[in-house]
Short mmCIF file of C-alpha atoms and ligand atoms in Angstrom, two decimals:
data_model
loop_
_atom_site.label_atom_id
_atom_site.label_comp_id
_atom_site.label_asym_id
_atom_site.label_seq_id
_atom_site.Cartn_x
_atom_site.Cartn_y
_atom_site.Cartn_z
CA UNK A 1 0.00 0.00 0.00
CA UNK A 2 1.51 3.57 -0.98
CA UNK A 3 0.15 6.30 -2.65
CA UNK A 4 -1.18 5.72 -6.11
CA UNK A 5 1.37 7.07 -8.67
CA UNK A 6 -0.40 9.95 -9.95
CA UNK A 7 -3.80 9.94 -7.22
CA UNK A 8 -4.75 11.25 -4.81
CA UNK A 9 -3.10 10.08 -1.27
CA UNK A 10 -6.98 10.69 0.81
CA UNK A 11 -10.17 11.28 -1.32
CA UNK A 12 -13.24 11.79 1.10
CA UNK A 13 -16.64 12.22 -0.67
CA UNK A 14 -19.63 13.15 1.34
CA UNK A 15 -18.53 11.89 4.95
CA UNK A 16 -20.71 12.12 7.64
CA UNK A 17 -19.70 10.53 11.05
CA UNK A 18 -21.58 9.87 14.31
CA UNK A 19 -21.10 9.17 17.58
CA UNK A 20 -23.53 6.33 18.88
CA UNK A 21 -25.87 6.91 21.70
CA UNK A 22 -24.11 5.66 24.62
CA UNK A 23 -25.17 5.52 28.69
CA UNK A 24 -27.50 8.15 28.75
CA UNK A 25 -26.22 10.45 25.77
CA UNK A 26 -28.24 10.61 22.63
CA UNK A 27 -26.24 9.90 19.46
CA UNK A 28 -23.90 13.08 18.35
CA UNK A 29 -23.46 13.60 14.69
CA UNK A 30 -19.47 15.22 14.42
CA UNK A 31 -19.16 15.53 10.80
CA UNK A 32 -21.53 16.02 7.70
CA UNK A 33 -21.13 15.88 4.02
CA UNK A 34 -17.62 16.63 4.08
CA UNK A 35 -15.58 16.44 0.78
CA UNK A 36 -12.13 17.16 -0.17
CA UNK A 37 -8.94 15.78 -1.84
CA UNK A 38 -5.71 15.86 -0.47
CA UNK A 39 -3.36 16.34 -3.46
CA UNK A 40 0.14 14.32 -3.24
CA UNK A 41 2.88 16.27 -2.05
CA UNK A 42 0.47 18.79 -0.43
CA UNK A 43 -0.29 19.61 3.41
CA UNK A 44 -3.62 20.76 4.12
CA UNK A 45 -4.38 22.40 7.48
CA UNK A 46 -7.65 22.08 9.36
CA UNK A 47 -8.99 25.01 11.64
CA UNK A 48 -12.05 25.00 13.63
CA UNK A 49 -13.54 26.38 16.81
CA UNK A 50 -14.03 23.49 19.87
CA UNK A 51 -16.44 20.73 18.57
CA UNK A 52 -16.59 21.82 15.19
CA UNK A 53 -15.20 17.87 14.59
CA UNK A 54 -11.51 18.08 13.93
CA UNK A 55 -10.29 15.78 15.49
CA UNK A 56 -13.06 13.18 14.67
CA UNK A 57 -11.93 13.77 11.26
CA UNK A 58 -8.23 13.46 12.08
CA UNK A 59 -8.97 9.87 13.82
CA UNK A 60 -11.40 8.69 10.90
CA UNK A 61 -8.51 9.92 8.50
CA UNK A 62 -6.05 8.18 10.19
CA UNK A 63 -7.69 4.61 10.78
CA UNK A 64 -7.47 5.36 14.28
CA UNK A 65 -11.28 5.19 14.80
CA UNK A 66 -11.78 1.76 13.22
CA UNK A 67 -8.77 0.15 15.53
CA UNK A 68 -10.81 -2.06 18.21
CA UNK A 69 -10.36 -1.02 21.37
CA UNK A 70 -12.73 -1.19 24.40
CA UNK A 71 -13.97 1.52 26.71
CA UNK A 72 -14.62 4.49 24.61
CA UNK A 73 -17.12 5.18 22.06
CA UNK A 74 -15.38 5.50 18.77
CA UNK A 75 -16.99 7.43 15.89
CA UNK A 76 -18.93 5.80 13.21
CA UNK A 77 -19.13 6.44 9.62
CA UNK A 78 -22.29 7.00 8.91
CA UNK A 79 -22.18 7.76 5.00
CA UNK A 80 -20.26 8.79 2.15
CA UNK A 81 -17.07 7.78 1.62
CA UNK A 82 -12.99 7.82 2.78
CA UNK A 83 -10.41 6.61 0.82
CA UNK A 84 -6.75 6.41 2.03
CA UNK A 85 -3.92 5.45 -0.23
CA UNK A 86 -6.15 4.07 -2.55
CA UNK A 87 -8.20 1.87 -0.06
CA UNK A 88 -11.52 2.34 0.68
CA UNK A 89 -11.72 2.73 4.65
CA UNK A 90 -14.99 0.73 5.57
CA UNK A 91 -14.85 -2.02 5.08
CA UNK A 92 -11.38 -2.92 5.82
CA UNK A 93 -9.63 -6.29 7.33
CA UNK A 94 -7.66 -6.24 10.35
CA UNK A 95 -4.92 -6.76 7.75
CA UNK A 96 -5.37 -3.63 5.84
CA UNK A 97 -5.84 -1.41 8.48
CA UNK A 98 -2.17 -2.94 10.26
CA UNK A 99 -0.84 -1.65 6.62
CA UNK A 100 -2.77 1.36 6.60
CA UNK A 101 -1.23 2.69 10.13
CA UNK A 102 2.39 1.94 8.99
CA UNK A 103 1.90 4.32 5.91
CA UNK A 104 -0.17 6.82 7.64
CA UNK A 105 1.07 8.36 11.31
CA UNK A 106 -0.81 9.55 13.61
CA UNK A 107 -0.43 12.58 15.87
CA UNK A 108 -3.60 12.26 18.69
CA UNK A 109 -4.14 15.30 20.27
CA UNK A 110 -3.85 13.87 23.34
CA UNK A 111 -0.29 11.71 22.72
CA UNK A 112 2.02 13.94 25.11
CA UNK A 113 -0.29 12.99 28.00
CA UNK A 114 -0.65 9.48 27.06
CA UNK A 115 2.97 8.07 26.48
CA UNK A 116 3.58 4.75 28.44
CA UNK A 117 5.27 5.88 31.14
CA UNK A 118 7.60 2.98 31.79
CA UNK A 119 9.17 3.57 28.47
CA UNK A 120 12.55 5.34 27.91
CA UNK A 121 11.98 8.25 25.20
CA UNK A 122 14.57 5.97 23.05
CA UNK A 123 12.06 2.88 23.86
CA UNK A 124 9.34 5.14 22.86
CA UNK A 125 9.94 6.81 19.88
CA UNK A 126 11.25 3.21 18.83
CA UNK A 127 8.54 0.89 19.87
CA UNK A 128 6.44 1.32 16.36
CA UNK A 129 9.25 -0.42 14.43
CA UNK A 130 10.03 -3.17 17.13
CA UNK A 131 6.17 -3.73 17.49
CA UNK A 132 6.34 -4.73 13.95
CA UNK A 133 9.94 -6.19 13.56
CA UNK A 134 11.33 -7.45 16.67
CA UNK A 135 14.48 -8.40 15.15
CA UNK A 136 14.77 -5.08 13.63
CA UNK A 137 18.76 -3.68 13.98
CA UNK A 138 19.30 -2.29 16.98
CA UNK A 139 22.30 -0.14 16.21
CA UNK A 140 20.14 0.99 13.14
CA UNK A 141 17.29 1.41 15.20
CA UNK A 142 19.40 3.72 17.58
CA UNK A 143 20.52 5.68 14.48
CA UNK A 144 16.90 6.12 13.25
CA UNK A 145 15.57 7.05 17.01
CA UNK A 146 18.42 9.50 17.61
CA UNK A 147 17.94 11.46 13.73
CA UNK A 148 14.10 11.90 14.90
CA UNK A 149 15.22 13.13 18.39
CA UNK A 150 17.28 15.58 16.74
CA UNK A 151 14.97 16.43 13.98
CA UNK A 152 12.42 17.65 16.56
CA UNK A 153 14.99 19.57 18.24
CA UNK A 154 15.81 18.00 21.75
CA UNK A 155 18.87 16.92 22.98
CA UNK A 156 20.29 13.20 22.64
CA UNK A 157 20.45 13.16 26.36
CA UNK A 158 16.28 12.63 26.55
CA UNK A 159 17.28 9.65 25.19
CA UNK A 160 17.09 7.89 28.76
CA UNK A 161 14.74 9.97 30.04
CA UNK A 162 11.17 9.05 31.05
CA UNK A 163 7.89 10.76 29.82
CA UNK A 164 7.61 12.28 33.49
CA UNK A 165 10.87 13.49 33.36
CA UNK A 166 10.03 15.58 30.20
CA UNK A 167 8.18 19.32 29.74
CA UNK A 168 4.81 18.82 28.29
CA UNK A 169 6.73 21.07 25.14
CA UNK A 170 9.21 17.84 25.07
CA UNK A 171 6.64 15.11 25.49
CA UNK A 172 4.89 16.34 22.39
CA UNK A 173 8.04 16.56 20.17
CA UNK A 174 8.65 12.75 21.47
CA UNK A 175 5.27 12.19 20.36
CA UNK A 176 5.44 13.73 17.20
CA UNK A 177 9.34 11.93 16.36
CA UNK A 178 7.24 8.76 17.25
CA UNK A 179 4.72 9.21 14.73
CA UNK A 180 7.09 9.54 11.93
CA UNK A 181 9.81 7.03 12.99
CA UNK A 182 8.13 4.27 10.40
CA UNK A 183 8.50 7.01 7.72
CA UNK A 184 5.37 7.35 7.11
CA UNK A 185 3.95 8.40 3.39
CA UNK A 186 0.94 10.67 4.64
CA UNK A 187 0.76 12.45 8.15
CA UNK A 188 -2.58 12.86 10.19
CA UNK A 189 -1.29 15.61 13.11
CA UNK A 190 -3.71 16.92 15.25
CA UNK A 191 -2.33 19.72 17.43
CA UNK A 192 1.23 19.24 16.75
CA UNK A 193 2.32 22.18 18.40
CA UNK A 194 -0.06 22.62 21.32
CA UNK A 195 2.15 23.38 24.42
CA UNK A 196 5.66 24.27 22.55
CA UNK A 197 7.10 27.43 22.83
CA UNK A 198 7.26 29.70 19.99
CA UNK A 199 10.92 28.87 19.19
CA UNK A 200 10.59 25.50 19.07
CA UNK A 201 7.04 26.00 17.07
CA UNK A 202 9.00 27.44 14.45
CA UNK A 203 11.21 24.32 14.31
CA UNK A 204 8.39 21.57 14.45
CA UNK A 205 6.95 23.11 11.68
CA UNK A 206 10.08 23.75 9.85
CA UNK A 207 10.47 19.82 10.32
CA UNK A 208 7.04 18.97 8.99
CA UNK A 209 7.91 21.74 5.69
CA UNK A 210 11.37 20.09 4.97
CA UNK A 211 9.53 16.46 4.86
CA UNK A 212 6.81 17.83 2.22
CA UNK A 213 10.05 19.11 0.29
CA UNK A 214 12.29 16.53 0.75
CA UNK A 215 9.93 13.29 -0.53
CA UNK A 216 6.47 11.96 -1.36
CA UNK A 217 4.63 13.12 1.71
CA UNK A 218 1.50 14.41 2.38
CA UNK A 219 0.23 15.88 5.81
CA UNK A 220 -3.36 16.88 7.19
CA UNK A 221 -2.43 19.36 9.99
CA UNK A 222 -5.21 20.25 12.61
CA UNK A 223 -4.01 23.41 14.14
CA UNK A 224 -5.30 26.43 15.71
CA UNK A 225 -2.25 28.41 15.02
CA UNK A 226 -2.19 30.37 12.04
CA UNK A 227 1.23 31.42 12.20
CA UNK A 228 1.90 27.49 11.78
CA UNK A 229 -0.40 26.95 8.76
CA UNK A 230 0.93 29.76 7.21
CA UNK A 231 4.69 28.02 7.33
CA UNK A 232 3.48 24.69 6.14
CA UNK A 233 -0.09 24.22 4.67
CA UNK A 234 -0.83 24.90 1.05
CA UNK A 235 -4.52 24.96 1.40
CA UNK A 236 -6.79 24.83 4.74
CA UNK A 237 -9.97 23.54 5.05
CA UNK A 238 -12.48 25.13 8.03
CA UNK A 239 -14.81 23.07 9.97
CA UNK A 240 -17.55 24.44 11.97
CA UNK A 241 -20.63 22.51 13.57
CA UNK A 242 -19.56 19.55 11.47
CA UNK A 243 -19.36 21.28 8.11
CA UNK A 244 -16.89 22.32 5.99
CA UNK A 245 -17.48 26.16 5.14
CA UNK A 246 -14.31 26.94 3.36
CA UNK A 247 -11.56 25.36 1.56
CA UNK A 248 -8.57 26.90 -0.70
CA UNK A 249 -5.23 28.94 0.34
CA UNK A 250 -5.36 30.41 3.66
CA UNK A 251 -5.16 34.14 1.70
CA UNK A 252 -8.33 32.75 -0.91
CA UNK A 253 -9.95 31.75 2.17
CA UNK A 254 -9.73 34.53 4.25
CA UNK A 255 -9.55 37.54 1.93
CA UNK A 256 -13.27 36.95 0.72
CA UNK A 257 -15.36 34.65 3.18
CA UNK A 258 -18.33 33.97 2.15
CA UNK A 259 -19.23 31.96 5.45
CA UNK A 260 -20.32 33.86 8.83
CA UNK A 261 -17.92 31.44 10.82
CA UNK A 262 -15.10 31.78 8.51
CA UNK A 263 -15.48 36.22 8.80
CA UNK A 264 -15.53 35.79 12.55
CA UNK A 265 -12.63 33.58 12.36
CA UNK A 266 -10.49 35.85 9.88
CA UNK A 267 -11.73 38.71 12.43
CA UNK A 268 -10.32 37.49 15.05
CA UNK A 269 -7.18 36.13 14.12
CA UNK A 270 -6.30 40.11 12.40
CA UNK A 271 -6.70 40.92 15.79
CA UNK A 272 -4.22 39.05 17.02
CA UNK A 273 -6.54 36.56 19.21
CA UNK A 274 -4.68 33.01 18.01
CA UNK A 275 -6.94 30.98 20.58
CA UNK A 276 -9.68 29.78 18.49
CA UNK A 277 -12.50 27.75 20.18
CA UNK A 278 -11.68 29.27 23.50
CA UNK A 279 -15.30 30.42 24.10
CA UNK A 280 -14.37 33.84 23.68
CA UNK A 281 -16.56 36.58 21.25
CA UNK A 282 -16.03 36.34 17.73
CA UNK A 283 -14.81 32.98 16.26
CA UNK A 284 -14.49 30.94 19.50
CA UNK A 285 -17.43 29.36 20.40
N1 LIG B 1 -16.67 10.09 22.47
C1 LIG B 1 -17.60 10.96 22.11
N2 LIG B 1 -18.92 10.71 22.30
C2 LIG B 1 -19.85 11.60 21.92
N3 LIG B 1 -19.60 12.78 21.32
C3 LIG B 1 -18.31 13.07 21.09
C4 LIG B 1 -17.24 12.19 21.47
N4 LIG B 1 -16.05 12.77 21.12
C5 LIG B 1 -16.37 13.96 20.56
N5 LIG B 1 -17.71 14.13 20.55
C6 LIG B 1 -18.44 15.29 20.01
O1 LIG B 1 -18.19 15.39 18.63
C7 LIG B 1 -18.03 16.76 18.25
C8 LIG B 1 -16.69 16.94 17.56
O2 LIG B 1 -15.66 16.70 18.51
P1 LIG B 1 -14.12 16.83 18.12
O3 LIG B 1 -13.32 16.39 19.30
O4 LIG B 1 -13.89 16.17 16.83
O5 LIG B 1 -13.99 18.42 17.94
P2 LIG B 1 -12.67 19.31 17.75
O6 LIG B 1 -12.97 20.27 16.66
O7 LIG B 1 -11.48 18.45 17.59
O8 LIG B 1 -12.61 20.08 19.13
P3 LIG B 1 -11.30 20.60 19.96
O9 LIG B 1 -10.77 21.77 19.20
O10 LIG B 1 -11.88 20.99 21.28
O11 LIG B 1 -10.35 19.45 20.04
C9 LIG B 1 -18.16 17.59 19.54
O12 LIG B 1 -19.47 18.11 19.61
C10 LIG B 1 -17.92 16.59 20.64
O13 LIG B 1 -18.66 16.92 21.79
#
């Protein structure tokens, strides 16, 4: 499974995804009728206020929401279509989907805080590859683990470190160096800089520029942070409520909105207010 030579790497058409009833909470419908391409080569940012279903999309995108796992409610795809590297999502063997998550890595929102803890951050960031080789070469393991430590720019000596022993800034470059030590062909990030400082922003997303530049890679980037986007998405796409009200460059996007949400949002972000969603006046909601 890689990217079709000349397609597209993820083609969704008319997505809609729900969340099933569950204990004493009706059934939640995240996303509707969404449709877009993501071209190869390209990196396409997604910004949204809170809820507007971004990271439902991310984990749909990503096969994450069809791994089985007990305990929480996962979303369902309720219609319309996703494909991913040329496979259709739904339905999809256990198989597939094992393939599927070694092309396509996953950033969860979530993945700073929820690093095993009993792991080294060279055990970490390496456990992807041993999961699926366990007689993988350690020394070029080491190399590998040590190029993505650097690449995210902390210092070799996390290396022995535990999660706990980390900033939350650190943790989430460890989390992001883990979701691209298999090399993946297509990136699914959702919040990759949440909680790094702006110097170290600039880096990440320096890093995730340099792979769209240096080979066939593709990246959906959830962010909130403009400044971000702006350094390494060549279109965005804007959810709100479920929908998708705009997609194109973020300058075609904002410099003629056509959608209430997407003025509010271009409003607010002139004004300097980055924090989206954050249930203040104008885009956050
Ligand atoms: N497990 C769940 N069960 C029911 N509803 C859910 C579940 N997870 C998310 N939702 C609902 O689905 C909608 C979309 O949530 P999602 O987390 O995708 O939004 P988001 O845009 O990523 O928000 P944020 O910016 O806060 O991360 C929200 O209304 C949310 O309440």
């Amino acid at each position: 499974m890689s990217a079709p030579a000349h397609g597209h790497p993820i083609v969704v058409s008319d997505l809609s995804v729900e969340y099933p009833s569950h204990g004493a909470s009706p059934a939640h419908v995240a996303l509707r009728g969404i449709q877009f391409r993501l071209a190869p080569g390209e990196v396409l940012g997604v910004l949204g206020s809170a809820g507007s279903g971004k990271s439902t999309l991310a984990q749909v995108l990503s096969g994450q929401a069809l791994e089985p796992r007990s305990g929480d409610v996962r979303p369902v795809v309720t219609g319309g279509e996703v494909r991913v590297l040329g496979t259709k999502l739904q339905p999809m063997s256990r198989r597939r989907l094992a393939e599927l998550r070694f092309h396509v890595g996953y950033l969860a929102q979530d993945a700073a805080i929820t690093l095993p803890a009993e792991l080294t951050v060279s055990e970490l960031v390496g456990a992807p590859i041993l999961e699926r080789d366990r007689r993988y070469d350690r020394r070029a393991l080491a190399s590998r683990v040590a190029t993505l430590i650097d690449a995210v720019r902390l210092p070799l000596t996390v290396l022995d470190r535990y999660p706990y022993e980390l900033s939350s800034g650190q943790r989430q470059r460890v989390a992001l160096a883990r979701s691209l030590v298999l090399g993946p062909s297509v990136l699914i990030a959702d919040e990759p800089t949440a909680g790094i400082d702006v110097t170290v922003r600039d880096a990440v997303a320096g890093l995730i520029g340099d792979m769209r530049e240096a080979h066939a890679f593709s990246a959906i980037v959830v962010s909130h942070d403009l400044a971000v986007l702006r350094r390494v998405a060549n279109r965005v796409a804007v959810l709100d409520r479920g929908s998708l009200v705009a997609l194109g460059t973020i300058d075609e996007v904002f410099a003629d909105p056509l959608h209430p949400y997407v003025r509010a949002l271009g409003a607010a972000l002139e004004e300097g207010r980055a924090a989206i969603g954050d249930g203040g006046s104008g885009a956050g909601r």
